[in-house]
Short mmCIF file of C-alpha atoms in Angstrom, two decimals:
data_model
loop_
_atom_site.label_atom_id
_atom_site.label_comp_id
_atom_site.label_asym_id
_atom_site.label_seq_id
_atom_site.Cartn_x
_atom_site.Cartn_y
_atom_site.Cartn_z
CA MET E 71 67.61 88.10 129.03
CA HIS E 72 65.75 86.96 125.88
CA GLN E 73 66.47 84.43 123.88
CA ILE E 74 67.63 87.01 120.75
CA ASP E 75 69.71 88.54 123.10
CA LYS E 76 71.80 84.44 124.10
CA ARG E 77 72.28 84.02 121.01
CA SER E 78 73.36 87.70 120.04
CA ARG E 79 75.96 87.39 122.25
CA LEU E 80 76.54 83.17 120.72
CA ILE E 81 77.20 84.29 117.86
CA LYS E 82 79.79 87.45 119.07
CA ALA E 83 81.66 84.97 121.11
CA ALA E 84 82.41 82.77 118.84
CA TYR E 85 83.34 84.72 116.17
CA LYS E 86 85.67 86.00 119.11
CA ILE E 87 86.79 82.21 120.45
CA PHE E 88 87.11 81.17 116.71
CA SER E 89 88.65 83.48 115.71
CA GLN E 90 91.94 83.59 118.54
CA LYS E 91 91.84 80.44 118.96
CA GLY E 92 91.11 78.52 115.85
CA PHE E 93 87.95 76.01 115.16
CA TYR E 94 89.93 73.33 116.03
CA ASN E 95 91.36 74.49 119.32
CA SER E 96 87.34 76.08 119.95
CA SER E 97 85.19 74.25 122.22
CA ILE E 98 81.63 75.32 123.09
CA LYS E 99 82.56 75.57 126.76
CA ASP E 100 85.51 78.21 126.02
CA ILE E 101 82.19 80.34 123.90
CA ALA E 102 80.12 79.85 126.52
CA ALA E 103 82.23 81.00 129.04
CA GLU E 104 83.23 84.26 126.78
CA ALA E 105 79.07 84.13 126.35
CA GLU E 106 78.36 83.80 129.97
CA ILE E 107 76.49 81.78 129.88
CA THR E 108 76.04 77.86 130.66
CA PRO E 109 77.64 75.68 127.80
CA GLY E 110 73.93 73.02 127.55
CA LEU E 111 72.54 76.47 126.59
CA VAL E 112 74.52 76.32 123.72
CA HIS E 113 73.35 73.08 122.38
CA TYR E 114 69.56 74.97 122.66
CA TYR E 115 70.29 77.43 120.31
CA PHE E 116 73.05 75.69 118.02
CA LYS E 117 73.61 71.59 117.08
CA ASN E 118 77.16 71.45 117.17
CA LYS E 119 80.49 73.32 116.32
CA GLU E 120 80.29 73.65 112.43
CA GLU E 121 76.52 75.12 113.10
CA LEU E 122 77.79 77.73 115.34
CA LEU E 123 80.37 78.46 113.11
CA PHE E 124 77.86 79.35 110.14
CA SER E 125 75.98 81.09 111.47
CA VAL E 126 78.37 83.75 112.63
CA GLN E 127 79.76 84.23 109.36
CA GLU E 128 75.68 84.29 108.05
CA SER E 129 75.94 87.19 110.81
CA ILE E 130 79.00 88.96 109.95
CA GLN E 131 78.03 88.80 106.26
CA THR E 132 74.66 90.45 106.82
CA GLU E 133 76.72 93.17 108.95
CA TYR E 134 78.86 94.08 106.13
CA GLN E 135 75.87 93.82 103.47
CA LYS E 136 74.26 96.33 105.02
CA GLN E 137 77.07 99.03 105.54
CA TYR E 138 76.75 99.07 101.55
CA GLU E 139 72.73 98.90 100.93
CA GLY E 140 72.11 102.08 99.28
CA LYS E 141 75.70 103.17 98.49
CA GLN E 142 77.24 103.86 94.99
CA MET E 143 79.99 102.39 95.57
CA ASN E 144 82.95 102.73 93.22
CA VAL E 145 86.00 100.83 92.68
CA ASP E 146 88.43 102.90 95.24
CA MET E 147 85.62 102.89 97.88
CA VAL E 148 85.09 99.44 98.19
CA LEU E 149 89.05 98.90 97.51
CA GLN E 150 89.87 100.89 100.62
CA GLU E 151 86.86 99.64 102.84
CA ILE E 152 88.40 95.42 102.24
CA GLN E 153 92.37 96.78 103.22
CA SER E 154 90.58 98.84 106.21
CA ARG E 155 89.07 95.78 107.12
CA VAL E 156 92.97 94.59 107.88
CA GLU E 157 93.87 96.35 110.39
CA GLU E 158 90.32 97.47 112.00
CA ASP E 159 88.64 94.49 112.10
CA PRO E 160 91.52 91.48 111.84
CA ASP E 161 89.49 88.69 113.37
CA TRP E 162 86.85 88.15 110.02
CA TYR E 163 90.09 87.13 108.25
CA ARG E 164 91.40 84.94 110.97
CA PHE E 165 87.69 84.09 111.14
CA ARG E 166 87.59 83.19 107.25
CA TYR E 167 90.80 81.39 107.57
CA GLU E 168 88.92 79.28 110.23
CA LEU E 169 85.82 78.63 107.18
CA TYR E 170 88.48 77.75 104.68
CA SER E 171 90.70 74.86 106.54
CA LEU E 172 87.19 73.27 107.64
CA GLY E 173 85.80 72.87 104.08
CA LEU E 174 89.30 71.83 103.27
CA LYS E 175 89.57 69.39 106.45
CA LYS E 176 85.53 68.20 107.15
CA GLU E 177 83.83 66.38 104.10
CA GLU E 178 80.89 66.91 105.56
CA CYS E 179 80.98 71.21 105.39
CA LYS E 180 83.08 71.57 102.36
CA ASP E 181 79.21 72.24 100.47
CA GLU E 182 78.70 74.95 103.03
CA VAL E 183 82.02 76.59 103.01
CA LYS E 184 82.12 76.20 98.97
CA ALA E 185 78.26 78.30 99.10
CA ILE E 186 79.95 80.67 101.66
CA LEU E 187 82.44 81.67 99.20
CA GLN E 188 80.77 81.68 95.84
CA SER E 189 78.42 84.01 98.37
CA GLY E 190 81.37 86.36 98.64
CA LYS E 191 82.03 86.07 94.75
CA ARG E 192 78.59 86.91 93.64
CA SER E 193 78.51 90.01 95.91
CA LEU E 194 81.52 91.37 94.23
CA ALA E 195 80.72 90.28 90.54
CA GLN E 196 77.34 91.30 90.62
CA PRO E 197 78.69 95.34 90.67
CA LEU E 198 80.96 94.39 88.17
CA GLU E 199 78.45 93.70 85.98
CA ASP E 200 76.66 96.75 86.59
CA HIS E 201 78.66 98.87 86.19
CA PHE E 202 82.12 97.51 84.53
CA ILE E 203 81.61 94.31 82.76
CA MET E 204 79.19 92.88 80.90
CA ASN E 205 80.70 89.81 80.62
CA LYS E 206 79.32 87.05 83.34
CA LYS E 207 82.34 84.77 82.39
CA LYS E 208 84.81 87.49 82.99
CA SER E 209 82.91 89.54 86.34
CA GLU E 210 83.13 85.82 88.19
CA GLY E 211 86.92 84.69 87.07
CA LEU E 212 87.79 88.12 88.43
CA SER E 213 85.60 88.36 91.92
CA SER E 214 87.16 85.33 92.12
CA ILE E 215 90.67 86.31 91.41
CA LEU E 216 90.05 89.73 93.79
CA LEU E 217 89.07 87.59 97.07
CA ALA E 218 92.05 85.45 96.77
CA CYS E 219 93.91 88.57 96.49
CA PHE E 220 92.31 90.32 99.19
CA ASP E 221 92.32 87.47 101.71
CA GLY E 222 96.19 86.44 100.75
CA LEU E 223 97.45 90.33 101.04
CA ALA E 224 95.65 90.24 104.46
CA TYR E 225 96.54 87.19 106.13
CA GLN E 226 100.61 88.59 104.62
CA LYS E 227 100.14 91.69 106.72
CA LEU E 228 98.29 89.97 109.83
CA ILE E 229 101.71 87.64 110.21
CA ASP E 230 104.40 90.57 108.45
CA GLU E 231 103.58 93.47 110.51
CA ASN E 232 106.18 95.40 107.85
CA PHE E 233 104.71 94.45 104.55
CA ASP E 234 103.40 97.42 102.69
CA LEU E 235 99.23 96.58 102.32
CA ASP E 236 99.34 99.72 100.81
CA GLU E 237 101.50 99.72 97.83
CA SER E 238 99.91 96.15 96.97
CA TYR E 239 96.64 97.90 97.37
CA ARG E 240 97.62 100.47 94.79
CA ILE E 241 99.01 98.31 92.32
CA LEU E 242 95.80 96.44 92.80
CA LYS E 243 94.02 99.50 91.98
CA LYS E 244 95.99 99.64 89.18
CA MET E 245 95.61 95.97 87.77
CA VAL E 246 92.35 96.27 88.11
CA GLU E 247 91.50 99.60 86.74
CA ILE E 248 93.35 98.57 83.60
CA TYR E 249 91.49 94.28 82.92
CA ILE E 250 88.26 96.82 83.54
CA CYS E 251 89.79 100.07 81.42
CA VAL E 252 91.02 97.77 78.79
CA GLY E 253 90.45 94.17 78.77
CA GLY E 254 87.74 93.54 80.58
CA GLU E 255 85.59 92.93 77.38
CA LYS E 256 88.08 91.88 74.38
CA GLU E 257 88.90 88.40 73.78
#
């Protein structure tokens, strides 16, 4: 087996284990077992669990960004794709929760988590600036609010299967449209 294959298997295994058990309840041994490799080999690729967690995040983000390359997206498409993640890939939000938790609990990881969040906000703000809101400060403010809404709505749905995610996204879409059409450039 090639090194890239083993590293990729470790990243996939870590994503699953971190999402299901949580960062603090997961061990290198758990991740190695899931990847079907020896625990010592994990340290060949990653110096610690934190580095592995951030590598998982980078891998996931790269995969999500690939799906948008060359596509002309509109507000409906973006919101629908993000909403669909809750049911199609709930581990994405469980994993994000672990990132937030690590950033809040481990001072030495705070800057890395902050950079990840800034990258996420930037990926939302850029299309807003390109198509709807010319003011960078306002597009970044809206992207921060959207990111919080996406995560918050997802966590509510993951905890309460009866939570009406569709209605919440309909309202969120309407709020974004109103802001873009009416209030985004005024003030």
